[in-house]
CSV table of C-alpha atoms and ligand atoms in Angstrom, one decimal:
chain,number,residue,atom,x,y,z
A,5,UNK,CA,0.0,0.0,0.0
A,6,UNK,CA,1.1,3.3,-1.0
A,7,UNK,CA,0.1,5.9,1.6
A,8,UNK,CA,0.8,8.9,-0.5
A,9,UNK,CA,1.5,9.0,-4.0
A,10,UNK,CA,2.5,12.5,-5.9
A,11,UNK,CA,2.3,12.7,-9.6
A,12,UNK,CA,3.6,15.9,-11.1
A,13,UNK,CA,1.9,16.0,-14.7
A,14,UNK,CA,-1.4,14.3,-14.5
A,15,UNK,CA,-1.8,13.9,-18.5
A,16,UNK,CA,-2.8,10.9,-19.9
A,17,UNK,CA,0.3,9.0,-18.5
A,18,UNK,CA,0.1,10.1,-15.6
A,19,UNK,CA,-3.4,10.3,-15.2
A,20,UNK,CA,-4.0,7.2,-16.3
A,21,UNK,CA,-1.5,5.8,-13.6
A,22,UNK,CA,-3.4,7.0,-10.5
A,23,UNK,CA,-6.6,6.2,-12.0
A,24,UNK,CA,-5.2,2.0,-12.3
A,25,UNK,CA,-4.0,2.7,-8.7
A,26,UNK,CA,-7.5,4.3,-7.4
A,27,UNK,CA,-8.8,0.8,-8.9
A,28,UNK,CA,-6.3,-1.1,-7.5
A,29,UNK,CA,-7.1,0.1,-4.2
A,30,UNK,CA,-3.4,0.5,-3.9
A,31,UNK,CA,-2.7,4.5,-2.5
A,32,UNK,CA,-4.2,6.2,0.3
A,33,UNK,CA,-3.7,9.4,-1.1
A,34,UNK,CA,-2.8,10.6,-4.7
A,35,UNK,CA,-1.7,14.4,-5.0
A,36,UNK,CA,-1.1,16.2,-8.3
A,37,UNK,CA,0.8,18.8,-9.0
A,38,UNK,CA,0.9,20.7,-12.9
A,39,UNK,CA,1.1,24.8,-13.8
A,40,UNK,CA,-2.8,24.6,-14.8
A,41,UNK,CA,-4.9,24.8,-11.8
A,42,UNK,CA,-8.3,24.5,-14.0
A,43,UNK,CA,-6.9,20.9,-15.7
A,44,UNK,CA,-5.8,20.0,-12.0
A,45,UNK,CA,-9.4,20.7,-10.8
A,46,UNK,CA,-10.8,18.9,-13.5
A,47,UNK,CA,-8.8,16.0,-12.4
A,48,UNK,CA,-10.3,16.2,-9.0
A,49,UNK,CA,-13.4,16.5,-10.3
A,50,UNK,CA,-13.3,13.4,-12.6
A,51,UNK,CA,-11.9,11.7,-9.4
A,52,UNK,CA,-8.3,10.9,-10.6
A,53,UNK,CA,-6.6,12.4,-8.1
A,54,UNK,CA,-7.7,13.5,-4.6
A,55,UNK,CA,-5.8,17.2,-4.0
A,56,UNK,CA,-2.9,19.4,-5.8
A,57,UNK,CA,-0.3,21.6,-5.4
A,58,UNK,CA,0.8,24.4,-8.0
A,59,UNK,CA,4.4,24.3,-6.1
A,60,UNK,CA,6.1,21.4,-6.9
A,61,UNK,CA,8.1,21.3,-3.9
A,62,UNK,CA,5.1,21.6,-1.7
A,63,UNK,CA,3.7,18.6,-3.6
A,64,UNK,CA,6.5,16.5,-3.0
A,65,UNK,CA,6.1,17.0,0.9
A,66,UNK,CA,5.8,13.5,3.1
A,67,UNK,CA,5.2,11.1,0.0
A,68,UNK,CA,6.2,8.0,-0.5
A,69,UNK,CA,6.5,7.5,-4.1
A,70,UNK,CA,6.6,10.8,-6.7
A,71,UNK,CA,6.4,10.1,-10.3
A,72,UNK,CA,7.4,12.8,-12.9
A,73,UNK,CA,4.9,12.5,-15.6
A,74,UNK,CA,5.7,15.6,-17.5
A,75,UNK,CA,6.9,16.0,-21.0
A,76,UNK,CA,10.8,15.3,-21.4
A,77,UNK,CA,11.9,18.9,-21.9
A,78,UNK,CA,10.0,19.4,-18.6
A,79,UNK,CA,11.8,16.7,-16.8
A,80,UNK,CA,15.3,19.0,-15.5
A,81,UNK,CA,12.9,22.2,-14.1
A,82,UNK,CA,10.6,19.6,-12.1
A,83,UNK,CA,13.8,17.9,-10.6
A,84,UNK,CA,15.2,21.4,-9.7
A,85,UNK,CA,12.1,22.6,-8.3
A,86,UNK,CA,12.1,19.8,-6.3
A,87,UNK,CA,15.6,19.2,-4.8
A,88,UNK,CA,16.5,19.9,-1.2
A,89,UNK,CA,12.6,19.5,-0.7
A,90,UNK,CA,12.8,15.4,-1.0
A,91,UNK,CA,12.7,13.2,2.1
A,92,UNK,CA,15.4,10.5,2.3
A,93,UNK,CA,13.0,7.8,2.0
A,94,UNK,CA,11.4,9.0,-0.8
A,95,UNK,CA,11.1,7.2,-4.0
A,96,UNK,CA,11.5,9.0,-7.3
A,97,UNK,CA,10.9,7.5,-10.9
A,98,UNK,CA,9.8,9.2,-14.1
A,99,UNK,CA,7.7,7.9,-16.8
A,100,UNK,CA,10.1,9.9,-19.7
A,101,UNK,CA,10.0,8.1,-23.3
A,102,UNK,CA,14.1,8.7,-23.5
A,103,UNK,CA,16.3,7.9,-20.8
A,104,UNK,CA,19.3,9.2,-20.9
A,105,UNK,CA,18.0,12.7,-21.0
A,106,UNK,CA,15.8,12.3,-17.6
A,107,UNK,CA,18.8,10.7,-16.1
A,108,UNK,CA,21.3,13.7,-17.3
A,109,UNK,CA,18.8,16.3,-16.2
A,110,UNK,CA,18.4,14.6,-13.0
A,111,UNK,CA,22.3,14.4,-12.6
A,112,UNK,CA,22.3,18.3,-13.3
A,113,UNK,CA,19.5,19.1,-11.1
A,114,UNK,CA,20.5,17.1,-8.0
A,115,UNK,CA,24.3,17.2,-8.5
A,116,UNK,CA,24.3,13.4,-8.9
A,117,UNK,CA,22.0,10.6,-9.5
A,118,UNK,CA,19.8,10.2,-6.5
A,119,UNK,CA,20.0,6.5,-5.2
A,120,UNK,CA,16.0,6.6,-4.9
A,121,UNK,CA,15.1,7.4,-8.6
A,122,UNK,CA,14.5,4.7,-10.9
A,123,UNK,CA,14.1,6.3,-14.3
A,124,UNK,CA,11.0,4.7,-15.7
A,125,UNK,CA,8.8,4.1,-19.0
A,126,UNK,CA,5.8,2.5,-19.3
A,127,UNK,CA,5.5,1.4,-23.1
A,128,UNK,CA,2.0,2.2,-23.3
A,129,UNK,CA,0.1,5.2,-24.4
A,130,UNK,CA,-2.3,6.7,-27.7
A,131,UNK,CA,-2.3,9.6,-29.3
A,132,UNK,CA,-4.3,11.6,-27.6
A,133,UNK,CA,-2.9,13.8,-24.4
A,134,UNK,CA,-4.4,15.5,-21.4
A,135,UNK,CA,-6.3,14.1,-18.0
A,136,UNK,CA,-9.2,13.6,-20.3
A,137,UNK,CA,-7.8,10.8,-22.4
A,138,UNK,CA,-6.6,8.8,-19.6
A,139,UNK,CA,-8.5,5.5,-18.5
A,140,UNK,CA,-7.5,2.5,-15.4
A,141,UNK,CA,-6.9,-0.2,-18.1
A,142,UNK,CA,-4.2,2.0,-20.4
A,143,UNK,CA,-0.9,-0.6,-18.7
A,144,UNK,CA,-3.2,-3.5,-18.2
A,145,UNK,CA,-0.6,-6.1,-19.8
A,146,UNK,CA,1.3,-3.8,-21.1
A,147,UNK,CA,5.1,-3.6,-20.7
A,148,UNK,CA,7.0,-1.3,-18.2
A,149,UNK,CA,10.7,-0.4,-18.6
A,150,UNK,CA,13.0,0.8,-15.9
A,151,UNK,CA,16.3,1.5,-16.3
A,152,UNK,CA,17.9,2.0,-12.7
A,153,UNK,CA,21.4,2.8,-12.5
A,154,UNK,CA,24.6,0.4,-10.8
A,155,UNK,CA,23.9,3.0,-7.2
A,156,UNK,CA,20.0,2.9,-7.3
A,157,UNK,CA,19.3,1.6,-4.5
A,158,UNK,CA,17.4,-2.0,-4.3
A,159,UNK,CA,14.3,-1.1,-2.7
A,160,UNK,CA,13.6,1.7,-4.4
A,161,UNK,CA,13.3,-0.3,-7.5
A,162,UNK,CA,11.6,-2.9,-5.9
A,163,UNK,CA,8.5,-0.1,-4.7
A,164,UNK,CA,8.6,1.1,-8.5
A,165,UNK,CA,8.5,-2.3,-9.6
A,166,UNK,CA,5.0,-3.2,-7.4
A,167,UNK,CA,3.5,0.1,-7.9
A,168,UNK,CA,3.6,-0.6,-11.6
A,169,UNK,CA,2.7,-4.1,-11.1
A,170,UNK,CA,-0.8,-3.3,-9.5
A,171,UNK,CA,-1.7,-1.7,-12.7
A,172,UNK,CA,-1.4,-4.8,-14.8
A,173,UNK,CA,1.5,-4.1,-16.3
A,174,UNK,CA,4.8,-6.4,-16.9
A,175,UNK,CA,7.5,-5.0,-15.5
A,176,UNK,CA,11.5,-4.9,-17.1
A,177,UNK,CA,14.3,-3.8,-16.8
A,178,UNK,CA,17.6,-2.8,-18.7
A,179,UNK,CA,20.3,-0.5,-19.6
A,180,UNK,CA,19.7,3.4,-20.1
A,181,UNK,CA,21.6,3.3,-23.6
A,182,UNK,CA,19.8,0.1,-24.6
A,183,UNK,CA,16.3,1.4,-23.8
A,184,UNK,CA,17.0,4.3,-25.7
A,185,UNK,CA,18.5,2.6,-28.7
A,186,UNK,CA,15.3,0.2,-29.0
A,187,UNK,CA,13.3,3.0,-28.4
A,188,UNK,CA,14.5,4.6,-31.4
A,189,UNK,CA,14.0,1.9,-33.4
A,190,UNK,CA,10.9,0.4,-32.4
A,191,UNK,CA,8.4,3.8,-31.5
A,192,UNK,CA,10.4,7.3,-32.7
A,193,UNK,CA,11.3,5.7,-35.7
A,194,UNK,CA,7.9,4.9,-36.3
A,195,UNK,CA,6.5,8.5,-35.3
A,196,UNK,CA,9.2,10.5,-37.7
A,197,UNK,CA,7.8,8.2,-40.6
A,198,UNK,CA,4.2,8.9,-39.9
A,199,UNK,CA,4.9,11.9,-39.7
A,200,UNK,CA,6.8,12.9,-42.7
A,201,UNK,CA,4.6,10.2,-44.7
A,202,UNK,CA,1.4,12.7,-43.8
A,203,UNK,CA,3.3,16.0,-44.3
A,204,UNK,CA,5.0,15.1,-47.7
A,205,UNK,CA,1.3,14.0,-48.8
A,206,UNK,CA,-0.5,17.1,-47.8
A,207,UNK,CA,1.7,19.1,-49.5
A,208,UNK,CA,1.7,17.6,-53.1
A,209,UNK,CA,-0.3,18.4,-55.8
A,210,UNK,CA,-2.9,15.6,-55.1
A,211,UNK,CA,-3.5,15.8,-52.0
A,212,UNK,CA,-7.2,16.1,-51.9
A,213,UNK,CA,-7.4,13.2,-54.1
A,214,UNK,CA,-5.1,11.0,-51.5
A,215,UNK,CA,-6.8,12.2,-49.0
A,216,UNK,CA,-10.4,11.3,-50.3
A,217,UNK,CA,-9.2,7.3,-51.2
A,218,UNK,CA,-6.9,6.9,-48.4
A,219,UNK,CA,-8.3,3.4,-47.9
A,220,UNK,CA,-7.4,1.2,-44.3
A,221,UNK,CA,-3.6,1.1,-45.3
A,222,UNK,CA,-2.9,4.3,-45.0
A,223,UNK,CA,-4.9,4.9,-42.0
A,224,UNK,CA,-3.3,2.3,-40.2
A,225,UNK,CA,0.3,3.5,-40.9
A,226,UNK,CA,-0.4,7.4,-40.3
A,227,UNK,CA,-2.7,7.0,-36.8
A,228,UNK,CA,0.5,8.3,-34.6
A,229,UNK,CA,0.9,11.2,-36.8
A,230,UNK,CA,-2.3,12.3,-34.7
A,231,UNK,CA,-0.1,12.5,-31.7
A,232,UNK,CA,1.4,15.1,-29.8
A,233,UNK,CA,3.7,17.5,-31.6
A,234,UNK,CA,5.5,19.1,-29.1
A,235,UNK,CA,5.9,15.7,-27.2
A,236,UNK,CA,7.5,13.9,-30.1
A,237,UNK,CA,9.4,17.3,-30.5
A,238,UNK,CA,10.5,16.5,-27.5
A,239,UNK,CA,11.4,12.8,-27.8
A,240,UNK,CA,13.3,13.4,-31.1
A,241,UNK,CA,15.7,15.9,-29.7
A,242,UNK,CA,15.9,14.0,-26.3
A,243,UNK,CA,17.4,10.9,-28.1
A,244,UNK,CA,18.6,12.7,-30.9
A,245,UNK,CA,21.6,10.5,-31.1
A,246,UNK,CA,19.9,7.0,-31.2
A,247,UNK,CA,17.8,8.2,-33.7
A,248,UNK,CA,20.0,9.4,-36.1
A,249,UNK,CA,21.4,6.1,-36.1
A,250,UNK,CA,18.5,4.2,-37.0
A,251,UNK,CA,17.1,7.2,-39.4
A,252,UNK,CA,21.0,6.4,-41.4
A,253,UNK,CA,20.3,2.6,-41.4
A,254,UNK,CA,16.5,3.2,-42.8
A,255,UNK,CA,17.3,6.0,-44.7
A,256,UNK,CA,20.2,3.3,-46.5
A,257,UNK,CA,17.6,0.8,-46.9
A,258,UNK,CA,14.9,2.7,-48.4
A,259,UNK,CA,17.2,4.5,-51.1
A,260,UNK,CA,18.5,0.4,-52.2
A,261,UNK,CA,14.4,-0.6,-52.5
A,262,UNK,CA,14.3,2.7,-54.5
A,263,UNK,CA,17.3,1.9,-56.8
A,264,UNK,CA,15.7,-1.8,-57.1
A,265,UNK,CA,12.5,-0.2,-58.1
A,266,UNK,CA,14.1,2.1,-60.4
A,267,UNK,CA,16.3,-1.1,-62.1
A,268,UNK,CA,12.8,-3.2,-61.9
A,269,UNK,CA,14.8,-5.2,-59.7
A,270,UNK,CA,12.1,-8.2,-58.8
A,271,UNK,CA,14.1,-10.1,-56.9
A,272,UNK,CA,15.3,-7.6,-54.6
A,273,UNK,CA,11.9,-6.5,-54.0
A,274,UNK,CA,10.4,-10.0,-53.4
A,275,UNK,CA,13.2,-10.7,-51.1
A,276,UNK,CA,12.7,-7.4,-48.6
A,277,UNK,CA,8.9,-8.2,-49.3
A,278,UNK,CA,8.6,-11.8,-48.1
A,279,UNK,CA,11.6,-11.0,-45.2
A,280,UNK,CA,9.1,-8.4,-43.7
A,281,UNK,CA,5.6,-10.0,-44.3
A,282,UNK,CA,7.2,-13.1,-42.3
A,283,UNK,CA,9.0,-10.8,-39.3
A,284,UNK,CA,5.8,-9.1,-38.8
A,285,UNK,CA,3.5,-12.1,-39.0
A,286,UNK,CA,6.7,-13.9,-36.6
A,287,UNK,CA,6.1,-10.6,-34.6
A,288,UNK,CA,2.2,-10.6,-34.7
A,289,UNK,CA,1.6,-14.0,-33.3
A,290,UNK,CA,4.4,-13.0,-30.3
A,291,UNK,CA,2.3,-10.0,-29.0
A,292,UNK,CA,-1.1,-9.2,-27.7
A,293,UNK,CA,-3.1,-7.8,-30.7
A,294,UNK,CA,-3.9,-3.8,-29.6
A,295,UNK,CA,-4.7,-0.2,-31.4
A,296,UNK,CA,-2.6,1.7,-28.9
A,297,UNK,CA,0.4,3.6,-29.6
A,298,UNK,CA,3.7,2.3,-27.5
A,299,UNK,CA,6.4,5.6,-27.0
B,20,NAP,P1,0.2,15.0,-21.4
B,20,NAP,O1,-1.0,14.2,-21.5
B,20,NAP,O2,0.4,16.2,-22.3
B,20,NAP,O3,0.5,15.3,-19.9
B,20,NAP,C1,1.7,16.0,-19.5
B,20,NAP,C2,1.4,16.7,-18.2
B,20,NAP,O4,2.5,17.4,-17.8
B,20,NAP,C3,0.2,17.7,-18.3
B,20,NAP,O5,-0.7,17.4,-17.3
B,20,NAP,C4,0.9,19.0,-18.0
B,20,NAP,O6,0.1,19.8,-17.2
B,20,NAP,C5,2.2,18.6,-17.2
B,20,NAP,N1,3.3,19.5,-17.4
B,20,NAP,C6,3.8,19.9,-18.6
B,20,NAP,N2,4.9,20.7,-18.3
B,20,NAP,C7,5.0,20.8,-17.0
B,20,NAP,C8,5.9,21.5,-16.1
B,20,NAP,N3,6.9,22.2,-16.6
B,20,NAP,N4,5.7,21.3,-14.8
B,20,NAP,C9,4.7,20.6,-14.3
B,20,NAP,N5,3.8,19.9,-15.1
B,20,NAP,C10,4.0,20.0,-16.4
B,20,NAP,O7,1.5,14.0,-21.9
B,20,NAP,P2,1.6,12.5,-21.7
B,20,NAP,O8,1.3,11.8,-22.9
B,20,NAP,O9,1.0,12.1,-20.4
B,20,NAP,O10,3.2,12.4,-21.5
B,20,NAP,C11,3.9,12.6,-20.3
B,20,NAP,C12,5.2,11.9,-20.3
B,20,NAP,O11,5.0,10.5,-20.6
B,20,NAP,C13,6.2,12.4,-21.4
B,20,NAP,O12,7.5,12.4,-20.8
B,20,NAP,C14,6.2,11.3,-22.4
B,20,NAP,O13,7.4,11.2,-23.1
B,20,NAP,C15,5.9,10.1,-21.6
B,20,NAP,N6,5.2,9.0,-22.3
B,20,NAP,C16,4.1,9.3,-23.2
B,20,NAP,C17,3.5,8.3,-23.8
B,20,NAP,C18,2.3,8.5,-24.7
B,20,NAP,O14,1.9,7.7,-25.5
B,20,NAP,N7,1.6,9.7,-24.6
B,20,NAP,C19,3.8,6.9,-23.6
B,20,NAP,C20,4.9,6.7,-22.7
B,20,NAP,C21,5.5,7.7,-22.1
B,20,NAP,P3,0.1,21.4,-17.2
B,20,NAP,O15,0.1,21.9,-18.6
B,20,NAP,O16,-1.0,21.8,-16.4
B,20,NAP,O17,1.4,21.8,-16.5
């Protein structure tokens, strides 16, 4: 049992946290903390959280576990509000979709790594944002990744581990650099795609007409362009380094299908064609089936 819980940023991650807590029956208190006090009402209202604070370092006061739930280019100003105002026993973790930025800015903002934070990332989320779009089930068998460091201490990582737990969700753990090189690969790769795909499209000629027959294809591949800008602003600068390593290994691949294309090359095509129907079908039958996005 957690007796108080503080979640600064109570978006749809972090809303969506302490409402599959509320229904765990698994806090006795869950304060927010944000800079809008009408959203932070609102989340009181719709019952997510029980009080706020404006002042981050008077929400951090007496609780057990605070989770930083903010965007990523948020993450160093909430750990500077908040340091010197921490109890010793406190647990800190962070739901950031890049690692090694949180644990940099947390580094900068603390002078070192505090032993309590276990930086944190649950691979769950859609494309929508704000205390509105968050719902109890979001984590329910859903992966969560932490990435504590060789000095975070034990227990700490074991009171992340079973707070994520009584949401549903599985719970991992690995490297900082690893997380953030799969990462790139498997979600902001993805994202800069969609995202280019939709842009390049709605600013050619045709673009009404692609528009109008965009059939299920093109609807499937282009739903996370509907996500947050400024977050995956965010997340694209914050592991800026991973991916523009697998941006140069995609970027090589796509420019040798266009050469094969361009030299009606059939059996290079039909071999990148029948390698990646049967990875995704290998990869389809290893994972729950689901229409959520996973930063
Ligand atoms: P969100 O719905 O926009 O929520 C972000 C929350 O942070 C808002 O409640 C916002 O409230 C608050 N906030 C922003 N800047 C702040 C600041 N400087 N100080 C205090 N509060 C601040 O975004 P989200 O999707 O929940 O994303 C939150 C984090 O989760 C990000 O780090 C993201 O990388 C990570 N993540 C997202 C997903 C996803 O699919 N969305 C998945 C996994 C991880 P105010 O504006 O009132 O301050």
């Amino acid at each position: 049992m957690i007796n108080r819980l503080c979640i600064i940023g109570v978006g749809l991650i972090g809303g969506s946290l302490a409402r599959a807590l509320k229904q765990a029956n698994a806090c006795n208190e869950i304060v927010g903390c944000g800079r809008d006090q009408a959203e932070l009402e609102k989340a009181c209202d719709l019952g997510v959280i029980d009080r706020f604070e404006l002042d981050v370092a008077h929400a951090v006061a007496g609780a057990d576990i605070v989770v930083v739930a903010v965007p990523v280019s948020a993450m160093a100003s909430v750990f500077s509000a908040m340091a010197g105002h921490l109890a010793d026993n406190t647990v800190l973790t962070d739901v950031g979709s890049s690692k090694g930025s949180v644990v940099i800015a947390a580094q900068q903002a603390f002078g070192e790594v505090p032993a309590n934070l276990v930086p944190g990332h649950p691979i769950a989320g859609t494309e929508k944002n704000g205390v509105d779009a968050s719902f109890a089930e979001l984590y329910q068998g859903r992966r969560v990744i932490l990435t504590p460091l060789s000095d975070t201490r034990p227990e700490a990582i074991k009171t992340v581990r079973n707070m994520w737990q009584q949401t549903g969700a599985h719970v991992e753990e690995m490297g900082v650099q690893h997380h953030d090189e799969v990462l790139a690969a498997t979600s902001h790769l993805p994202h800069v795609l969609a995202y280019t795909l939709v842009d390049s499209l709605a600013q050619g000629e045709v673009q009404a007409e692609i528009f109008r027959y965009a059939a299920g294809g093109f609807t499937d591949f282009t739903r996370i362009a509907s996500s947050d800008p400024a977050m995956w602003h965010d997340i694209c600068l914050a592991n800026r380094e991973a991916l523009l390593k697998v941006l140069e290994t995609f970027s090589g691949d796509l420019a040798k299908l266009t050469e094969a294309i361009n030299n009606a090359d059939s059996e290079y095509l039909m071999r990148v064609f029948k390698h990646a129907k049967a990875a995704r079908e290998h990869f389809a039958e290893s994972t729950v089936p689901n229409n959520q996005s996973s930063n």
